[in-house]
Tab-separated table of C-alpha atoms in Angstrom:
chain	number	residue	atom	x	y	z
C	37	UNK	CA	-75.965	-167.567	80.617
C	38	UNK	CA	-75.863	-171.096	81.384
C	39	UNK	CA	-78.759	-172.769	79.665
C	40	UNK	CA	-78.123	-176.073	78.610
C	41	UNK	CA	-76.776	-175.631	74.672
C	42	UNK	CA	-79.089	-176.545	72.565
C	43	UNK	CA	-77.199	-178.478	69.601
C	44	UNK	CA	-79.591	-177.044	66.936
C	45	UNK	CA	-79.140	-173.268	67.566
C	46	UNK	CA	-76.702	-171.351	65.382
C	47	UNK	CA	-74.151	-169.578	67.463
C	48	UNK	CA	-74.360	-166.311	66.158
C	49	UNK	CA	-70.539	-164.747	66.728
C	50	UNK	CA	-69.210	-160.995	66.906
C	51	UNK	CA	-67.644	-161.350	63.534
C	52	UNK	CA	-71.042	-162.287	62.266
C	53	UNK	CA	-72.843	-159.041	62.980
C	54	UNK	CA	-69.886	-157.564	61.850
C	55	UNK	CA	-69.738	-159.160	58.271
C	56	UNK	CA	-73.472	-158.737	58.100
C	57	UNK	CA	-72.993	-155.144	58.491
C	58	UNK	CA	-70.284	-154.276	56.199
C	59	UNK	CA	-72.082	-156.673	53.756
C	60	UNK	CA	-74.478	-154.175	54.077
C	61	UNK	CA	-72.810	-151.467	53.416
C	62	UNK	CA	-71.699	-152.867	50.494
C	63	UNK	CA	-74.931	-153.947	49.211
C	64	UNK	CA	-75.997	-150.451	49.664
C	65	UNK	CA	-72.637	-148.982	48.056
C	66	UNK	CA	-72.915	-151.348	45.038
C	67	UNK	CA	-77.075	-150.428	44.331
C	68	UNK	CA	-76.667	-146.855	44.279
C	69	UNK	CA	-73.842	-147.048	41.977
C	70	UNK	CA	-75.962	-149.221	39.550
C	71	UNK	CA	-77.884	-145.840	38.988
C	72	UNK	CA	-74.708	-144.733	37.300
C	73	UNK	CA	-75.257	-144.826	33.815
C	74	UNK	CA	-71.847	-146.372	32.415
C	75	UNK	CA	-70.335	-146.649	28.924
C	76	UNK	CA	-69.341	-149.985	29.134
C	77	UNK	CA	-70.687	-152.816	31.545
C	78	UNK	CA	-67.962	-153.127	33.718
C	79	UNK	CA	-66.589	-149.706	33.621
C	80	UNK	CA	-67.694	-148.210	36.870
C	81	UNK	CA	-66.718	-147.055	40.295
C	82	UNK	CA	-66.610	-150.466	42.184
C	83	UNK	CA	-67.347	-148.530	45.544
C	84	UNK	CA	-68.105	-151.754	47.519
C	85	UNK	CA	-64.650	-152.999	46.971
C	86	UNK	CA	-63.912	-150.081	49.473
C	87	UNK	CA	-65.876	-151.810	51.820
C	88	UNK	CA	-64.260	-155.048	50.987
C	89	UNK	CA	-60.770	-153.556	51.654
C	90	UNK	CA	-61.736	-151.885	54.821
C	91	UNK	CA	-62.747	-155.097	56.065
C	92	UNK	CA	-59.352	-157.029	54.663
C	93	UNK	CA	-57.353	-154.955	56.893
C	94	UNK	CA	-59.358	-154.242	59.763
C	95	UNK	CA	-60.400	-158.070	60.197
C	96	UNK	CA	-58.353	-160.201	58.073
C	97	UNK	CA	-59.413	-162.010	54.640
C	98	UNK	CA	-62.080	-164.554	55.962
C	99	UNK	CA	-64.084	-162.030	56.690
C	100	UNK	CA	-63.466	-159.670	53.925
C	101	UNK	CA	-64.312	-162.690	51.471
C	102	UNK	CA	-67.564	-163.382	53.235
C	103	UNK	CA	-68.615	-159.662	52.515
C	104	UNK	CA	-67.499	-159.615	49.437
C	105	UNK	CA	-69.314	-162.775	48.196
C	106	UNK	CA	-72.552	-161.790	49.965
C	107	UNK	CA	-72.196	-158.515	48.133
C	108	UNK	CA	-72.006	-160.205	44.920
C	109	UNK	CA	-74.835	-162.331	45.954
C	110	UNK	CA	-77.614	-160.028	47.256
C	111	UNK	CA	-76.769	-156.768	45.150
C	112	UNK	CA	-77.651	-158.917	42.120
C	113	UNK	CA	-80.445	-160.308	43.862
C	114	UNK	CA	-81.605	-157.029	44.466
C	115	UNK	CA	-80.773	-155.490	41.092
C	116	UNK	CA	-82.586	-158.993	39.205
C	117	UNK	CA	-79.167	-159.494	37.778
C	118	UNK	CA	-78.686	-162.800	40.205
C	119	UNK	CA	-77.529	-165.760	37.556
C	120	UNK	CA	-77.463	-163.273	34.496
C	121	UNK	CA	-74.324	-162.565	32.523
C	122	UNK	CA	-73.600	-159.569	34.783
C	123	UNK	CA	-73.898	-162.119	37.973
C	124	UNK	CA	-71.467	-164.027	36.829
C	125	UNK	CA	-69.002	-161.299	35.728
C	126	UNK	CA	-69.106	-159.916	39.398
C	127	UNK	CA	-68.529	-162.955	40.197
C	128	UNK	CA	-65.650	-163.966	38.376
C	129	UNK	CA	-64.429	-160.465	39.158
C	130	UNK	CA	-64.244	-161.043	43.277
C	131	UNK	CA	-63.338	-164.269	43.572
C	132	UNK	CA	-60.365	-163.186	41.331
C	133	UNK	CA	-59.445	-160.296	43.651
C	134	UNK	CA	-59.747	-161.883	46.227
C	135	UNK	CA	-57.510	-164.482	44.943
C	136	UNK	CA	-55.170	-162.062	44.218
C	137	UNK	CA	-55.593	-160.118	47.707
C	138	UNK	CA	-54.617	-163.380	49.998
C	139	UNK	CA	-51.213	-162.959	49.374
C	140	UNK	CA	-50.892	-159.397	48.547
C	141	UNK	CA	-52.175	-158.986	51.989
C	142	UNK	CA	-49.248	-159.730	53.096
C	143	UNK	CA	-47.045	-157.267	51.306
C	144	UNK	CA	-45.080	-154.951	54.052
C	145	UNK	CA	-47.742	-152.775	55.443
C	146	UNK	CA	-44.846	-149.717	55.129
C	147	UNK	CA	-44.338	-150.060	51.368
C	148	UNK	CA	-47.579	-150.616	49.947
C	149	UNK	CA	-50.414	-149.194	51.467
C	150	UNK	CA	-54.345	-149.609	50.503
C	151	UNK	CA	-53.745	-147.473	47.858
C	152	UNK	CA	-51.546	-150.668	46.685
C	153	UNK	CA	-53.970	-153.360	47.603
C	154	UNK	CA	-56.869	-151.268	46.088
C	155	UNK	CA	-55.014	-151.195	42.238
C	156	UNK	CA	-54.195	-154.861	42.988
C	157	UNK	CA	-57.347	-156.221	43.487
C	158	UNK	CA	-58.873	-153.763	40.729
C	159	UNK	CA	-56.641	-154.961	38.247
C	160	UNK	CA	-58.037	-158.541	39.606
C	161	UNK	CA	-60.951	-157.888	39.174
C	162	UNK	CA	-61.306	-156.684	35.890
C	163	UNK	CA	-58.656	-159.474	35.030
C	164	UNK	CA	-60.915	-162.358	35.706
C	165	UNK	CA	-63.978	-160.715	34.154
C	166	UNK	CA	-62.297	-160.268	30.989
C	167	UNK	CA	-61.312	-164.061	31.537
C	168	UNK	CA	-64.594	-165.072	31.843
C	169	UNK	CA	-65.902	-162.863	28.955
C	170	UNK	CA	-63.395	-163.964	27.021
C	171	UNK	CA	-64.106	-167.851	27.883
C	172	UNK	CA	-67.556	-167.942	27.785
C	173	UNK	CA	-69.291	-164.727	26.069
C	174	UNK	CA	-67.456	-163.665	23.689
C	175	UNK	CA	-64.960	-166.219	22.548
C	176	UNK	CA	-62.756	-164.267	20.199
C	177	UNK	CA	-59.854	-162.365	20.928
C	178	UNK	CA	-61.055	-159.484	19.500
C	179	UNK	CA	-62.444	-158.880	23.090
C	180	UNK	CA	-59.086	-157.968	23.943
C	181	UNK	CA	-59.212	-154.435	22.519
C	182	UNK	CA	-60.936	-153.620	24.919
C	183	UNK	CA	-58.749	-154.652	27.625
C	184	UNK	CA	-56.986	-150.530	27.585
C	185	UNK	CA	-60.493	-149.323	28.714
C	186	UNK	CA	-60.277	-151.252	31.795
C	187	UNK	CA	-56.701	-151.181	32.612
C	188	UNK	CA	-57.668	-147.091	32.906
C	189	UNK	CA	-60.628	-147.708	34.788
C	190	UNK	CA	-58.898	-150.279	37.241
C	191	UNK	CA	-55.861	-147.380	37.586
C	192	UNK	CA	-58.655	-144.631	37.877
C	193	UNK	CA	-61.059	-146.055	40.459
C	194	UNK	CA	-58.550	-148.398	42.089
C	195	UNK	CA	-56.494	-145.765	43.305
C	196	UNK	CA	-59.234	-143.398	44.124
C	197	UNK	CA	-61.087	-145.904	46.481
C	198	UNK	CA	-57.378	-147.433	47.828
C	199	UNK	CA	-57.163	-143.985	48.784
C	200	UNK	CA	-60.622	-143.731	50.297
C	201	UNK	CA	-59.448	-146.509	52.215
C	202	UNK	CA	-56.425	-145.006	53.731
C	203	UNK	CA	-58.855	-141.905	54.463
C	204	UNK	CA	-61.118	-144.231	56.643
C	205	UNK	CA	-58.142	-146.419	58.124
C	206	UNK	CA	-57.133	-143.255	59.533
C	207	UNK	CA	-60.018	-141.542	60.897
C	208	UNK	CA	-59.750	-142.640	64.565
C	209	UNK	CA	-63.874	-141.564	65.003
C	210	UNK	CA	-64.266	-144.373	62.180
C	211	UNK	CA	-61.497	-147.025	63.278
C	212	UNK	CA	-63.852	-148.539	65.815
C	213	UNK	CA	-66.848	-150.307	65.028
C	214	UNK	CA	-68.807	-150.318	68.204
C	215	UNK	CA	-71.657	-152.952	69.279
C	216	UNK	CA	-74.605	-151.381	67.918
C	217	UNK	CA	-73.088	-148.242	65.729
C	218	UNK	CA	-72.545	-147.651	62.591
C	219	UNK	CA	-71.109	-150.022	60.006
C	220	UNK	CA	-68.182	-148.302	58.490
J	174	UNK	CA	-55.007	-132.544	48.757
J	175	UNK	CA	-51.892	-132.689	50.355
J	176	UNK	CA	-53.680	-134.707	52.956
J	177	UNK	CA	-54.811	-137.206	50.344
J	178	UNK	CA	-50.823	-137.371	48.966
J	179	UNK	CA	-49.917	-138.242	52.240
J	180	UNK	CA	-52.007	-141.526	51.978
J	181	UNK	CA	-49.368	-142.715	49.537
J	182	UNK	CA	-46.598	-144.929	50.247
J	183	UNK	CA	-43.643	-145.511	48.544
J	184	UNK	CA	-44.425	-148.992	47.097
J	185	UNK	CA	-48.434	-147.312	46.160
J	186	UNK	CA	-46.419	-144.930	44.035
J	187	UNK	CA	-44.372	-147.436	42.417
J	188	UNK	CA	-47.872	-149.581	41.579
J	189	UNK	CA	-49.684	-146.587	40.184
J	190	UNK	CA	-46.566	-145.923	37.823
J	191	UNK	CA	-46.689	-149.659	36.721
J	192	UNK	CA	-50.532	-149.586	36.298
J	193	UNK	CA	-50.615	-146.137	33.815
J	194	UNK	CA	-47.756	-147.880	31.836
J	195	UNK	CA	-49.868	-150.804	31.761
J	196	UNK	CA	-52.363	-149.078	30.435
J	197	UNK	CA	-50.815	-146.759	27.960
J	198	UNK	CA	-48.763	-150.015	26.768
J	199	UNK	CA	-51.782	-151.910	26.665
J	200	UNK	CA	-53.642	-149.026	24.223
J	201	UNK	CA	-50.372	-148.335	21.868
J	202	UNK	CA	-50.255	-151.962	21.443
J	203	UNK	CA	-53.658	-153.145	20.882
J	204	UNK	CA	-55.212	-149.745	19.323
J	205	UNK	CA	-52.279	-149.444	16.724
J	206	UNK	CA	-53.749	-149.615	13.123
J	207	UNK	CA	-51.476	-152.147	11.181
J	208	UNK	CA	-49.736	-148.935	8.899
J	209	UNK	CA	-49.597	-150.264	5.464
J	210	UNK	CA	-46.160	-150.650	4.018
J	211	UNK	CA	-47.132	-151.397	0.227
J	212	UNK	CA	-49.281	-150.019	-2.595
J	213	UNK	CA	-50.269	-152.904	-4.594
J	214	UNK	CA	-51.688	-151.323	-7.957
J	215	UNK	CA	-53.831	-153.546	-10.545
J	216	UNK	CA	-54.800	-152.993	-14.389
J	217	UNK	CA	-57.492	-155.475	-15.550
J	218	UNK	CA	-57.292	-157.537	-12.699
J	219	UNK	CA	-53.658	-158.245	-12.744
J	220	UNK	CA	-51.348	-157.217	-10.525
J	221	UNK	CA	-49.106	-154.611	-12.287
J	222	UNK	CA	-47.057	-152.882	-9.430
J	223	UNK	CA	-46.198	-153.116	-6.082
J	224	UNK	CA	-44.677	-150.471	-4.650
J	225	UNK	CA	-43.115	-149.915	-1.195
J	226	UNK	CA	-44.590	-146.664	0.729
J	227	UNK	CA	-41.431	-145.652	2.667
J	228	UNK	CA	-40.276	-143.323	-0.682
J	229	UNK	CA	-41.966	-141.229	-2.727
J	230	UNK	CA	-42.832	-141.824	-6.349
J	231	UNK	CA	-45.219	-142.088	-9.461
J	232	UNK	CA	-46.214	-144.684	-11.796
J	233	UNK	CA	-48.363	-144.341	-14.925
J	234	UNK	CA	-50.370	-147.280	-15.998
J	235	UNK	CA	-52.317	-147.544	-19.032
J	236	UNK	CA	-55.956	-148.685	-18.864
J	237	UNK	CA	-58.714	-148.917	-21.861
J	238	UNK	CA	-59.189	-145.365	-21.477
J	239	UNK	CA	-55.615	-143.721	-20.991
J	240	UNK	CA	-53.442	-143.111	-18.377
J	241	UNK	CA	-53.876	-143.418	-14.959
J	242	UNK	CA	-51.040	-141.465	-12.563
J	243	UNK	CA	-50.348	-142.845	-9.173
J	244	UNK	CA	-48.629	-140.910	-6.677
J	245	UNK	CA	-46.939	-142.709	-4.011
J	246	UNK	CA	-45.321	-139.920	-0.526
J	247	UNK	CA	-44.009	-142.043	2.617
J	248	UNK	CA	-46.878	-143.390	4.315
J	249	UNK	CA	-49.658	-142.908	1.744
J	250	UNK	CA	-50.607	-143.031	-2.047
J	251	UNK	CA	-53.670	-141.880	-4.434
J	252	UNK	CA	-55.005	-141.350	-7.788
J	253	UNK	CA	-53.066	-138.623	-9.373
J	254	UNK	CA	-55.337	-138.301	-12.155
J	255	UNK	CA	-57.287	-140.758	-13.928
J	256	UNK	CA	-59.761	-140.512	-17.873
J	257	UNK	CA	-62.606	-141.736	-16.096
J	258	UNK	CA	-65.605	-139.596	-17.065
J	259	UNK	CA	-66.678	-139.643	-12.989
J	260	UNK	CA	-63.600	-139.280	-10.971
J	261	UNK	CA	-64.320	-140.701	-8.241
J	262	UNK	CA	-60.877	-142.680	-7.404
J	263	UNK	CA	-59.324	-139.310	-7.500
J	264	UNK	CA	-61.686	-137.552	-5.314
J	265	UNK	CA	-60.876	-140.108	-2.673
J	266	UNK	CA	-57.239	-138.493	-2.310
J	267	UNK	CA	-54.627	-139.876	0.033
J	268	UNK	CA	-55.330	-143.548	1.096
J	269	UNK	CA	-53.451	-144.220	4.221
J	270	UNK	CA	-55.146	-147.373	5.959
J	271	UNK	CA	-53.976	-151.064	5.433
J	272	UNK	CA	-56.408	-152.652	2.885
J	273	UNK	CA	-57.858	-149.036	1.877
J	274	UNK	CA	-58.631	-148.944	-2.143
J	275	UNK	CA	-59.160	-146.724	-5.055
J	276	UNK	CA	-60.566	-148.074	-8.308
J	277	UNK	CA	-60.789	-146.052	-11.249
J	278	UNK	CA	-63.533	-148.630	-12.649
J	279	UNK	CA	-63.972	-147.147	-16.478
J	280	UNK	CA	-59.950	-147.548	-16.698
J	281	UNK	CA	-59.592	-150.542	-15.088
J	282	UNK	CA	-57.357	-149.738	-12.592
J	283	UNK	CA	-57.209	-149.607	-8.746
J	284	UNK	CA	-54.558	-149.754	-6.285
J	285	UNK	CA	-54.772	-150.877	-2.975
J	286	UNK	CA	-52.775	-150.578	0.568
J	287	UNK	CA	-51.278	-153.695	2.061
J	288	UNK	CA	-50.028	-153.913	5.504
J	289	UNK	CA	-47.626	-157.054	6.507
J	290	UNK	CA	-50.931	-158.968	7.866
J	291	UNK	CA	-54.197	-157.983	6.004
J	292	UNK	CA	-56.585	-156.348	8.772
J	293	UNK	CA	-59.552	-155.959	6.784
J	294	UNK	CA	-60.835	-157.999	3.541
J	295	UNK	CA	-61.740	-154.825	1.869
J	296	UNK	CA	-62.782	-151.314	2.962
J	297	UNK	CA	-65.431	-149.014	1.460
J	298	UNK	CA	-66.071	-145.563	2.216
């Protein structure tokens, strides 16, 4: 390849196609579970965040942000939820995990496995949407009581997809993401 | 499943332990009713007794119509008896909620749970 570069084409890079395709995954993971009829908005699964986590410590947080943002993005795209309450719930819920995750990242890989990161950023996450909720939709504190519902679903889910994590970190058939296979 | 426990490490342990207390903490502490500590008991509108609800005990007051009993056990209080043709503030039995009332209306009398902070403005059942 040695064509002149042309200043207006986009480089596309390997850790491109590889955000785009665990931001797929995500996308995917995060529209089937809106089928799941849930108590409370908020209290559910959070299945992409496995994806986000894979990605953390396979490729490092740059790229595990990217997916996770364009998850937020396009799922409520998809779901019509983009710039609704919802939207910005997600939202406040990621970018406060992966506030969190930056430095918990860099915990000692011995001590505290996904399983660790996963409760972390769950407890993030439904951390900053209270935060919001409690900011901006429903400004009394009264919101609060409901705070025990999703401290159990952050333990509940946050463990079970840290572990789901550590299940796919060590699956050796699954460790390698090769040029044109699968995504996770 | 022992494959899945061997996913855990030491410090993922440690986490899950914090996050259940969290959580259990988090529920004792915010689900709590406020347990009432007082029975506050009125006859025509003025305050005629307050008792505490750690000890039993039982107070007659003296409406219009006769005597009311109140019946105070640790914890929780009612209507003993009561003249009033209807009794309804008897047939609500044990009050045990902060700001929970009985009112025998045709005697004039009612008493009422208080808590240290005063959850509700009133309750009716």
């Amino acid at each position: 390849m040695t064509a002149p570069a042309d200043p207006h084409r986009v480089r596309i890079e390997a850790s491109d196609y590889r955000v785009a395709r665990y931001a797929a995954a995500a996308i995917a993971l995060s529209v089937a579970e809106a089928a799941i009829p849930t108590p409370l908005p908020g209290v559910k699964p959070g299945l992409a965040n496995i994806v986000v986590l894979l990605v953390l410590l396979r490729h490092g947080w740059r790229e595990a942000a990217w997916v996770a943002l364009l998850r937020v993005f396009a799922a409520s795209l998809l779901l019509g939820q983009i710039f609704a309450p919802g939207f910005f719930l997600s939202l406040a819920g990621s970018l406060a995990s992966l506030a969190v995750l930056a430095p918990a990242a860099h915990l000692p890989r011995r001590l505290f496995g996904p399983v660790s990161l996963s409760l972390i950023a769950a407890f993030a996450h439904v951390g900053g949407q209270m935060l919001l909720a409690r900011v901006w939709l429903v400004p009394h504190d009264g919101l609060w009581a409901l705070w025990p519902v999703f401290s159990a679903t952050a333990t509940i889910f946050g463990a079970m997809n840290g572990l789901i994590v550590a299940r796919l970190l060590a699956e050796p058939a699954a460790a390698t993401l090769p040029g044109g296979g699968r995504a996770v | 499943m022992r494959t899945w426990l061997a996913l855990f490490r030491p410090g993922d342990w440690l986490l899950l332990a914090a996050a259940v207390a969290l959580t259990l903490l988090a529920g004792r502490a915010l689900w709590q009713g406020d347990h009432p500590t007082r029975v506050v008991v009125r006859a025509g509108g003025e305050i005629v007794a307050s008792l505490p609800l750690d000890r039993p005990g039982r107070l007659a007051v003296k409406g219009p119509l006769g005597l009311t009993q109140i019946e105070v056990e640790p914890g929780r209080a009612r209507v003993a008896t009561d003249p009033g043709p209807r009794q309804y503030c008897v047939r609500q039995g044990w009050l045990t909620r902060s700001g929970a009332a009985a009112i025998c209306a045709p005697n004039e009398v009612s008493l009422q749970l208080a808590g240290r902070r005063d959850t509700y403005d009133s309750m009716a059942y």
